[in-house]
Short mmCIF file of C-alpha atoms and ligand atoms in Angstrom, two decimals:
data_model
loop_
_atom_site.label_atom_id
_atom_site.label_comp_id
_atom_site.label_asym_id
_atom_site.label_seq_id
_atom_site.Cartn_x
_atom_site.Cartn_y
_atom_site.Cartn_z
CA MET A 1038 -21.20 -4.27 25.06
CA ASP A 1039 -21.39 -0.49 25.06
CA ALA A 1040 -19.61 0.69 21.92
CA LYS A 1041 -17.65 3.17 24.03
CA GLN A 1042 -16.10 0.40 26.11
CA ARG A 1043 -13.96 -1.00 23.32
CA ALA A 1044 -10.20 -0.47 23.59
CA ILE A 1045 -8.76 0.14 20.13
CA ILE A 1046 -5.11 0.96 19.55
CA HIS A 1047 -3.69 2.36 16.34
CA ILE A 1048 0.09 2.19 15.99
CA ASP A 1049 2.11 3.92 13.32
CA MET A 1050 5.90 3.83 13.09
CA ASP A 1051 7.74 7.15 12.90
CA ALA A 1052 9.38 8.02 9.56
CA PHE A 1053 9.44 4.29 9.00
CA TYR A 1054 11.80 3.62 6.05
CA ALA A 1055 14.12 6.46 7.09
CA ALA A 1056 14.17 5.36 10.73
CA VAL A 1057 15.19 1.82 9.73
CA GLU A 1058 18.08 3.20 7.65
CA GLN A 1059 19.18 5.52 10.47
CA ARG A 1060 19.10 2.64 12.92
CA ASP A 1061 21.24 0.45 10.66
CA ASN A 1062 23.81 3.15 9.94
CA PRO A 1063 24.65 5.31 12.96
CA GLU A 1064 26.26 7.91 10.70
CA LEU A 1065 22.80 8.80 9.45
CA GLN A 1066 21.40 9.51 12.91
CA GLY A 1067 20.36 13.11 13.50
CA LYS A 1068 20.73 13.88 9.80
CA PRO A 1069 18.21 14.65 7.05
CA VAL A 1070 17.65 11.29 5.35
CA ILE A 1071 15.37 11.02 2.33
CA ILE A 1072 14.23 7.69 0.91
CA GLY A 1073 12.83 7.44 -2.60
CA GLY A 1074 13.36 6.98 -6.31
CA SER A 1075 15.95 8.72 -8.43
CA VAL A 1076 15.66 12.15 -9.99
CA GLU A 1077 16.53 10.68 -13.40
CA SER A 1078 13.56 8.31 -13.29
CA ARG A 1079 11.19 11.09 -12.14
CA GLY A 1080 11.02 9.37 -8.75
CA VAL A 1081 9.16 10.65 -5.70
CA VAL A 1082 9.98 10.78 -2.00
CA SER A 1083 8.76 7.70 -0.09
CA THR A 1084 9.53 9.25 3.24
CA ALA A 1085 11.88 11.69 4.96
CA SER A 1086 13.42 11.62 8.43
CA TYR A 1087 12.07 14.25 10.83
CA GLU A 1088 15.33 16.20 10.36
CA ALA A 1089 14.61 16.38 6.61
CA ARG A 1090 10.99 17.39 7.21
CA THR A 1091 12.17 20.68 8.72
CA TYR A 1092 13.32 21.59 5.18
CA GLY A 1093 9.79 21.00 3.90
CA VAL A 1094 10.51 17.60 2.36
CA HIS A 1095 7.60 15.14 2.55
CA SER A 1096 6.24 11.88 1.08
CA ALA A 1097 5.08 11.92 -2.56
CA MET A 1098 7.09 15.06 -3.39
CA PRO A 1099 9.11 14.77 -6.62
CA MET A 1100 12.70 13.85 -5.79
CA ALA A 1101 13.99 16.82 -7.81
CA GLU A 1102 12.07 19.21 -5.55
CA ALA A 1103 13.46 17.49 -2.45
CA HIS A 1104 16.99 18.06 -3.78
CA ARG A 1105 16.22 21.75 -4.23
CA LEU A 1106 14.82 22.11 -0.71
CA CYS A 1107 17.45 19.99 0.99
CA PRO A 1108 20.63 19.84 -1.11
CA ASN A 1109 22.68 18.43 1.76
CA GLY A 1110 20.28 15.61 2.49
CA ILE A 1111 21.35 11.97 2.40
CA TYR A 1112 19.40 10.29 -0.41
CA LEU A 1113 18.83 6.54 -0.30
CA PRO A 1114 16.86 4.09 -2.45
CA VAL A 1115 13.91 2.08 -1.12
CA ASP A 1116 14.90 -1.33 0.29
CA MET A 1117 11.51 -3.03 0.42
CA GLN A 1118 12.86 -6.43 1.44
CA LYS A 1119 14.42 -4.94 4.54
CA TYR A 1120 11.30 -2.93 5.51
CA ARG A 1121 9.14 -6.02 5.02
CA ARG A 1122 11.36 -7.97 7.38
CA VAL A 1123 11.17 -5.26 10.05
CA SER A 1124 7.41 -5.01 9.52
CA GLN A 1125 7.02 -8.71 10.29
CA GLN A 1126 8.94 -8.21 13.53
CA ILE A 1127 6.68 -5.29 14.50
CA MET A 1128 3.54 -7.28 13.72
CA GLY A 1129 5.03 -10.14 15.77
CA ILE A 1130 5.21 -7.85 18.81
CA PHE A 1131 1.55 -6.82 18.35
CA HIS A 1132 0.50 -10.47 18.22
CA ARG A 1133 1.97 -11.09 21.67
CA PHE A 1134 -0.89 -8.98 23.05
CA THR A 1135 -3.84 -9.90 20.85
CA PRO A 1136 -4.72 -11.92 17.74
CA GLU A 1137 -6.96 -9.02 16.73
CA VAL A 1138 -4.36 -7.22 14.64
CA GLU A 1139 -5.36 -5.54 11.38
CA ALA A 1140 -2.29 -4.48 9.42
CA ILE A 1141 -3.05 -1.45 7.28
CA SER A 1142 0.39 -1.10 5.75
CA LEU A 1143 3.93 -2.18 6.60
CA ASP A 1144 4.21 0.31 9.46
CA GLU A 1145 0.66 0.68 10.68
CA ALA A 1146 -1.97 -1.49 12.38
CA PHE A 1147 -5.14 -1.45 14.44
CA LEU A 1148 -5.32 -3.67 17.53
CA ASP A 1149 -8.46 -4.50 19.44
CA VAL A 1150 -7.14 -4.98 22.97
CA THR A 1151 -10.51 -5.00 24.75
CA ALA A 1152 -10.19 -8.63 25.83
CA SER A 1153 -6.41 -8.48 26.31
CA GLN A 1154 -6.80 -6.20 29.31
CA ARG A 1155 -7.59 -9.14 31.58
CA LEU A 1156 -4.19 -10.63 30.80
CA PHE A 1157 -1.88 -7.69 30.24
CA GLY A 1158 -3.24 -4.74 32.24
CA THR A 1159 -5.06 -1.65 31.07
CA ALA A 1160 -5.09 -0.54 27.44
CA GLU A 1161 -2.67 2.28 28.35
CA GLU A 1162 -0.27 -0.22 29.89
CA ILE A 1163 -0.50 -2.38 26.76
CA GLY A 1164 0.15 0.64 24.54
CA TYR A 1165 3.23 1.64 26.51
CA ALA A 1166 4.44 -1.98 26.68
CA ILE A 1167 4.28 -2.26 22.89
CA LYS A 1168 6.15 1.02 22.45
CA GLY A 1169 8.77 -0.25 24.91
CA LEU A 1170 9.28 -3.56 23.10
CA ILE A 1171 9.60 -1.82 19.73
CA LYS A 1172 12.24 0.40 21.30
CA THR A 1173 14.27 -2.23 23.14
CA GLU A 1174 14.01 -5.08 20.63
CA LEU A 1175 13.93 -3.22 17.33
CA HIS A 1176 15.52 0.13 18.25
CA LEU A 1177 12.74 2.07 16.55
CA THR A 1178 10.02 4.43 17.74
CA ALA A 1179 6.28 4.17 17.20
CA SER A 1180 3.37 6.48 17.92
CA VAL A 1181 0.38 4.99 19.70
CA GLY A 1182 -3.20 6.21 19.61
CA LEU A 1183 -5.75 4.77 22.04
CA SER A 1184 -9.49 5.26 21.93
CA TYR A 1185 -12.81 3.45 21.69
CA ASN A 1186 -13.08 3.23 17.92
CA LYS A 1187 -10.89 3.04 14.82
CA PHE A 1188 -11.43 6.58 13.61
CA LEU A 1189 -10.47 8.13 16.94
CA ALA A 1190 -7.55 5.76 17.53
CA LYS A 1191 -6.05 6.66 14.16
CA LEU A 1192 -6.58 10.34 14.80
CA ALA A 1193 -4.91 9.93 18.20
CA SER A 1194 -1.76 8.19 16.91
CA ASP A 1195 -1.08 11.24 14.77
CA MET A 1196 -1.58 13.80 17.57
CA ASP A 1197 1.71 13.34 19.38
CA LYS A 1198 4.15 12.18 16.67
CA PRO A 1199 6.98 11.18 16.79
CA ASP A 1200 7.42 8.74 19.70
CA GLY A 1201 3.94 9.67 20.83
CA PHE A 1202 1.23 8.32 23.06
CA TYR A 1203 -2.21 9.89 22.95
CA LYS A 1204 -5.53 8.80 24.36
CA ILE A 1205 -9.01 10.02 23.51
CA ALA A 1206 -11.58 8.92 26.10
CA PRO A 1207 -15.33 9.14 25.37
CA GLU A 1208 -15.77 12.25 27.51
CA GLU A 1209 -12.87 13.96 25.72
CA LEU A 1210 -14.40 13.95 22.25
CA GLU A 1211 -15.59 17.55 22.45
CA ALA A 1212 -12.38 18.93 23.95
CA LYS A 1213 -9.82 17.01 21.89
CA VAL A 1214 -11.51 16.24 18.58
CA TRP A 1215 -14.12 18.85 17.84
CA PRO A 1216 -11.66 21.77 17.51
CA LEU A 1217 -9.71 19.93 14.75
CA PRO A 1218 -10.13 21.04 11.13
CA VAL A 1219 -12.74 19.14 9.18
CA ARG A 1220 -10.00 17.94 6.78
CA ARG A 1221 -8.79 15.57 9.49
CA MET A 1222 -11.98 13.51 9.07
CA MET A 1223 -11.66 10.34 7.06
CA GLY A 1224 -13.36 10.64 3.72
CA VAL A 1225 -12.99 14.42 3.64
CA GLY A 1226 -10.69 15.01 0.69
CA GLY A 1227 -9.90 18.33 -0.96
CA LYS A 1228 -13.24 18.77 -2.74
CA THR A 1229 -15.49 17.82 0.18
CA ALA A 1230 -13.45 20.01 2.51
CA GLN A 1231 -13.82 22.99 0.16
CA LEU A 1232 -17.55 22.40 -0.07
CA LEU A 1233 -17.90 22.21 3.71
CA GLU A 1234 -15.63 25.17 4.35
CA GLY A 1235 -17.61 27.16 1.78
CA MET A 1236 -20.64 26.57 4.01
CA GLY A 1237 -18.71 27.77 7.06
CA VAL A 1238 -18.10 24.25 8.40
CA ARG A 1239 -14.43 24.41 9.39
CA THR A 1240 -14.13 22.07 12.38
CA ILE A 1241 -15.13 18.51 13.15
CA GLY A 1242 -17.31 19.93 15.95
CA GLN A 1243 -19.26 22.10 13.54
CA LEU A 1244 -19.81 19.06 11.34
CA ALA A 1245 -20.95 17.02 14.35
CA ASN A 1246 -23.53 19.64 15.24
CA MET A 1247 -24.98 20.06 11.77
CA ASN A 1248 -28.35 18.69 10.89
CA ALA A 1249 -27.74 15.11 9.70
CA GLY A 1250 -30.49 15.31 7.08
CA LEU A 1251 -28.95 18.42 5.58
CA LEU A 1252 -25.54 16.73 5.40
CA GLU A 1253 -27.13 13.74 3.69
CA HIS A 1254 -28.80 16.07 1.24
CA ILE A 1255 -25.46 17.69 0.37
CA LEU A 1256 -23.07 14.72 0.45
CA GLY A 1257 -25.34 11.68 0.14
CA LYS A 1258 -24.92 8.62 2.33
CA GLN A 1259 -21.30 9.56 2.98
CA GLY A 1260 -22.58 12.71 4.71
CA LEU A 1261 -24.56 10.62 7.20
CA VAL A 1262 -21.55 8.43 7.96
CA MET A 1263 -19.37 11.51 8.51
CA HIS A 1264 -21.95 12.96 10.88
CA GLU A 1265 -21.93 9.78 12.97
CA VAL A 1266 -18.14 9.53 13.02
CA ALA A 1267 -17.79 13.17 14.07
CA ASN A 1268 -20.09 12.31 16.97
CA GLY A 1269 -17.82 9.47 18.04
CA MET A 1270 -19.82 6.67 16.46
CA ASP A 1271 -17.76 4.23 14.42
CA ASN A 1272 -18.55 0.58 14.91
CA ARG A 1273 -16.17 -0.85 12.32
CA PRO A 1274 -14.50 -3.95 13.78
CA VAL A 1275 -10.76 -4.61 13.73
CA GLU A 1276 -10.44 -7.20 10.98
CA PRO A 1277 -7.42 -9.44 11.46
CA VAL A 1278 -6.89 -10.84 7.97
CA ARG A 1279 -7.37 -8.40 5.25
CA GLU A 1280 -7.59 -10.11 1.91
CA SER A 1281 -5.67 -8.23 -0.71
CA LYS A 1282 -8.07 -7.44 -3.50
CA SER A 1283 -5.52 -7.19 -6.26
CA VAL A 1284 -1.83 -7.46 -7.01
CA GLY A 1285 -0.40 -4.96 -9.45
CA ARG A 1286 2.83 -3.43 -10.69
CA GLU A 1287 3.28 -0.32 -12.73
CA THR A 1288 6.17 1.75 -13.90
CA THR A 1289 6.63 5.36 -14.99
CA PHE A 1290 9.23 5.87 -17.69
CA PRO A 1291 12.07 8.38 -17.48
CA GLN A 1292 11.06 9.35 -21.04
CA ASP A 1293 7.83 8.57 -22.84
CA ILE A 1294 7.92 5.36 -24.89
CA GLY A 1295 5.99 4.91 -28.12
CA GLU A 1296 7.14 1.56 -29.42
CA GLN A 1297 4.89 -1.42 -28.96
CA TYR A 1298 7.65 -4.03 -28.75
CA VAL A 1299 9.43 -2.09 -26.01
CA LEU A 1300 6.18 -1.63 -24.08
CA GLU A 1301 5.41 -5.33 -24.40
CA THR A 1302 8.84 -6.22 -23.08
CA ILE A 1303 8.18 -4.06 -20.03
CA LEU A 1304 4.73 -5.60 -19.59
CA PHE A 1305 6.43 -8.98 -19.74
CA THR A 1306 8.61 -8.13 -16.74
CA LEU A 1307 5.71 -6.57 -14.81
CA ALA A 1308 3.48 -9.61 -15.44
CA ASP A 1309 6.25 -11.93 -14.30
CA ASP A 1310 6.65 -9.90 -11.12
CA VAL A 1311 2.89 -9.87 -10.39
CA CYS A 1312 2.63 -13.65 -10.88
CA HIS A 1313 5.60 -14.21 -8.62
CA THR A 1314 3.94 -12.15 -5.86
CA LEU A 1315 0.67 -14.05 -6.32
CA ARG A 1316 2.45 -17.37 -5.94
CA THR A 1317 4.47 -16.39 -2.89
CA SER A 1318 1.24 -15.06 -1.29
CA GLY A 1319 -0.68 -18.27 -2.06
CA LEU A 1320 -3.16 -16.42 -4.28
CA LYS A 1321 -4.63 -16.86 -7.74
CA GLY A 1322 -6.61 -14.38 -9.81
CA LYS A 1323 -9.09 -14.36 -12.63
CA THR A 1324 -9.21 -10.78 -13.91
CA ILE A 1325 -6.22 -9.40 -15.76
CA SER A 1326 -5.94 -5.70 -16.52
CA ILE A 1327 -3.53 -3.29 -18.08
CA LYS A 1328 -3.23 0.40 -17.44
CA ILE A 1329 -1.80 2.88 -19.92
CA ARG A 1330 -1.16 6.50 -19.00
CA TYR A 1331 -0.42 9.00 -21.76
CA PRO A 1332 1.84 12.08 -21.46
CA ASP A 1333 -1.22 14.29 -20.79
CA PHE A 1334 -2.01 12.04 -17.74
CA ARG A 1335 -5.10 10.59 -19.40
CA SER A 1336 -5.26 6.92 -18.36
CA ILE A 1337 -7.08 3.92 -19.69
CA THR A 1338 -7.63 0.59 -17.96
CA ARG A 1339 -8.70 -2.46 -19.92
CA ALA A 1340 -9.52 -5.83 -18.35
CA VAL A 1341 -10.36 -9.36 -19.32
CA THR A 1342 -11.66 -12.21 -17.17
CA LEU A 1343 -10.21 -15.68 -17.66
CA ASP A 1344 -12.09 -18.97 -17.38
CA SER A 1345 -10.12 -20.12 -14.36
CA TYR A 1346 -7.98 -18.77 -11.52
CA THR A 1347 -4.27 -18.63 -12.18
CA ALA A 1348 -0.93 -17.43 -10.86
CA SER A 1349 0.98 -18.71 -13.86
CA PHE A 1350 2.87 -16.35 -16.08
CA GLU A 1351 1.77 -17.69 -19.47
CA PRO A 1352 -2.01 -17.16 -19.29
CA VAL A 1353 -1.50 -13.80 -17.58
CA PHE A 1354 0.95 -12.52 -20.16
CA ASP A 1355 -1.20 -13.91 -23.01
CA ALA A 1356 -4.10 -11.84 -21.71
CA VAL A 1357 -1.90 -8.77 -21.21
CA GLN A 1358 -0.57 -9.03 -24.74
CA ARG A 1359 -4.06 -9.39 -26.21
CA LEU A 1360 -5.28 -6.37 -24.23
CA MET A 1361 -2.30 -4.37 -25.42
CA ARG A 1362 -2.77 -5.31 -29.06
CA ASP A 1363 -6.51 -4.51 -28.93
CA ASN A 1364 -6.12 -1.17 -27.20
CA TYR A 1365 -2.81 0.36 -28.14
CA GLN A 1366 -1.80 2.00 -31.38
CA ASP A 1367 1.90 1.48 -32.08
CA GLY A 1368 3.74 4.82 -32.10
CA THR A 1369 1.58 6.56 -29.47
CA PRO A 1370 3.79 7.90 -26.65
CA VAL A 1371 3.11 6.40 -23.22
CA ARG A 1372 4.16 7.72 -19.81
CA LEU A 1373 3.25 4.83 -17.52
CA ILE A 1374 2.22 1.25 -17.97
CA GLY A 1375 0.94 -1.32 -15.49
CA VAL A 1376 -0.40 -4.84 -15.00
CA THR A 1377 -2.88 -5.92 -12.32
CA VAL A 1378 -4.44 -9.26 -11.43
CA SER A 1379 -7.66 -9.06 -9.42
CA SER A 1380 -10.67 -11.25 -8.42
CA LEU A 1381 -8.26 -13.06 -6.13
CA LYS A 1382 -8.79 -16.23 -4.17
CA LYS A 1383 -6.64 -18.14 -1.75
CA ASP A 1384 -5.02 -21.08 -3.48
CA ASP A 1385 -6.59 -23.64 -1.18
CA GLU A 1386 -10.12 -22.26 -1.66
CA ILE A 1387 -10.11 -22.91 -5.38
CA ILE A 1388 -11.77 -26.06 -6.62
CA GLU A 1389 -10.09 -26.99 -9.88
CA GLN A 1390 -12.45 -27.79 -12.71
CA PRO A 1391 -10.72 -30.53 -14.71
CA ASP A 1392 -10.39 -29.56 -18.32
CA LEU A 1393 -12.09 -32.51 -20.05
CA PHE A 1394 -11.23 -31.64 -23.58
CA GLY A 1395 -8.20 -29.40 -23.42
CA ASP A 1396 -4.57 -30.27 -23.04
CA ASP A 1397 -3.89 -30.04 -19.33
CA SER A 1398 -0.36 -31.36 -19.54
CA ARG A 1399 0.98 -27.98 -20.74
CA LYS A 1400 -0.69 -26.26 -17.80
CA VAL A 1401 0.83 -28.75 -15.37
CA ARG A 1402 4.27 -28.26 -16.89
CA GLN A 1403 3.92 -24.47 -16.56
CA GLN A 1404 2.90 -24.75 -12.93
CA GLU A 1405 5.84 -27.01 -12.22
CA LEU A 1406 8.25 -24.62 -13.94
CA ASN A 1407 6.87 -21.64 -11.99
CA ARG A 1408 7.21 -23.56 -8.74
CA VAL A 1409 10.82 -24.51 -9.39
CA MET A 1410 11.76 -20.96 -10.40
CA ASP A 1411 10.18 -19.50 -7.25
CA LYS A 1412 12.07 -22.02 -5.13
CA ILE A 1413 15.42 -21.19 -6.68
CA ASN A 1414 14.78 -17.46 -6.36
CA ALA A 1415 13.69 -17.86 -2.75
CA ARG A 1416 16.87 -19.74 -1.91
CA TYR A 1417 19.40 -17.71 -3.84
CA GLY A 1418 17.61 -14.39 -3.73
CA GLY A 1419 16.04 -11.97 -6.16
CA ASP A 1420 16.23 -12.79 -9.80
CA THR A 1421 18.60 -15.73 -9.95
CA VAL A 1422 16.50 -17.29 -12.70
CA HIS A 1423 13.96 -15.54 -14.81
CA ARG A 1424 12.18 -16.09 -17.98
CA ALA A 1425 13.98 -15.29 -21.19
CA ARG A 1426 11.99 -13.31 -23.68
CA LYS A 1427 12.67 -13.75 -27.33
CA LEU A 1428 14.79 -10.70 -28.09
CA THR A 1429 13.27 -8.28 -30.49
CA GLY A 1430 14.96 -5.32 -32.06
CA ARG A 1431 15.30 -3.49 -35.31
CA ASP A 1432 17.66 -4.35 -38.09
CA LYS A 1433 19.62 -1.69 -39.93
CA ASN A 1434 16.65 -0.95 -42.19
CA GLY A 1435 14.54 -0.22 -39.13
CA GLU A 1436 12.47 -3.40 -39.58
CA LEU A 1437 11.42 -5.39 -36.52
CA PHE A 1438 12.98 -8.83 -36.21
P1 LIG B 2964 3.70 6.81 6.81
O1 LIG B 2964 3.34 6.13 8.11
O2 LIG B 2964 2.66 7.64 6.16
O3 LIG B 2964 4.96 7.76 7.04
P2 LIG B 2964 6.25 7.54 7.92
O4 LIG B 2964 6.16 6.33 8.76
O5 LIG B 2964 7.45 7.62 7.05
O6 LIG B 2964 6.27 8.85 8.82
P3 LIG B 2964 5.27 9.24 10.03
O7 LIG B 2964 4.29 8.12 10.18
O8 LIG B 2964 6.14 9.40 11.21
O9 LIG B 2964 4.63 10.51 9.60
O10 LIG B 2964 4.19 5.74 5.77
C1 LIG B 2964 4.93 4.60 6.14
C2 LIG B 2964 5.95 4.27 5.09
O11 LIG B 2964 5.30 4.07 3.83
C3 LIG B 2964 6.97 5.37 4.84
O12 LIG B 2964 8.08 5.26 5.72
C4 LIG B 2964 7.32 5.20 3.41
C5 LIG B 2964 6.10 4.59 2.77
N1 LIG B 2964 5.35 5.61 2.00
C6 LIG B 2964 5.60 5.73 0.63
O13 LIG B 2964 6.38 4.97 0.06
N2 LIG B 2964 4.94 6.71 -0.07
C7 LIG B 2964 4.06 7.59 0.51
O14 LIG B 2964 3.50 8.47 -0.17
C8 LIG B 2964 3.81 7.46 1.92
C9 LIG B 2964 2.85 8.39 2.62
C10 LIG B 2964 4.49 6.46 2.61
MG1 LIG B 2965 4.45 5.95 9.85
#
């Protein structure tokens, strides 16, 4: 099939977290609503309603700055469980039109509706139908981009936000895309953009009309890919199941921490959380890593690979603790700490190697315990049961006990 005959839709919800909160509490409608962490914990803005954006508030901005810009804003914490639930409903609507749904984040997905057109009408009709269902069933608005490849569809969904619908047909590439600034290209971050702009390449059209060999010379293979994409060539398929490559948790401290036993206690909680996510996602991992960021923002990552795949807390935390003890000097202040498990596999794809010489009964007991805890937490919510850590502290002489 001609690459330009594909019908690719990109959908992105408008001010997602904030819109969900406004929907659920009518008093918030029409008001500047800002979702994010707390000022005390050096939190950042997750998102802001469009009303709040007029004050200059945007995602990733420190919460303290948001308060300065918009002192009368309504500030709310992030309620991930709720947004996950709504996300599943949104994805459910997409799946009524095609199985070819690639979720990019909670509020964003690509749909390949090429084949769906025989059943549901033209791609435009499908796009509008999806917007309509999101509106009538979920009382939220989405912006839809329609084109013949992923790059253009994503660009399109952003052109008419909020509550938008925008189409880029093959013959419209020059008129609609080429005048846009080169920064709107995927893969063109701050540095690349500066480099290109320094050479007088300001628009996507100028990039498209450059000599491809020259671009390759300047930017390497990435330059060639950018040249193709700017000319409307992007054959990446919509990939329905995206395997997550790692599961990680990290935390930034309100004040730097320089005590090993405190840091290990935090790592304990993070590791427990990561393992819980692995188990509820049906995944196991083999590579365990820790990340330490110092007050000057220098970060180190240290990893170890285990002999077998696991989602159990004990082997993960054992590895984390070893990594910490090998790489951290007690007393050094730390700004952020994190735990990640990677080299993931689906549970049912793992062939267990029986441990001929070791004591497997402990492993089985651990797995059973983890399973029971997850079940209780799933039924009664959140953290009904969690692991107790031996309490450590300092006695009155300042000695660890
Ligand atoms: P986005 O789609 O980037 O933003 P949005 O939906 O809030 O607003 P719009 O698309 O209309 O511009 O992100 C989706 C959600 O992801 C957002 O509601 C909150 C969360 N998020 C963060 O937590 N941190 C971030 O830095 C960003 C960009 C998003
Ligand atoms: Mg969005």
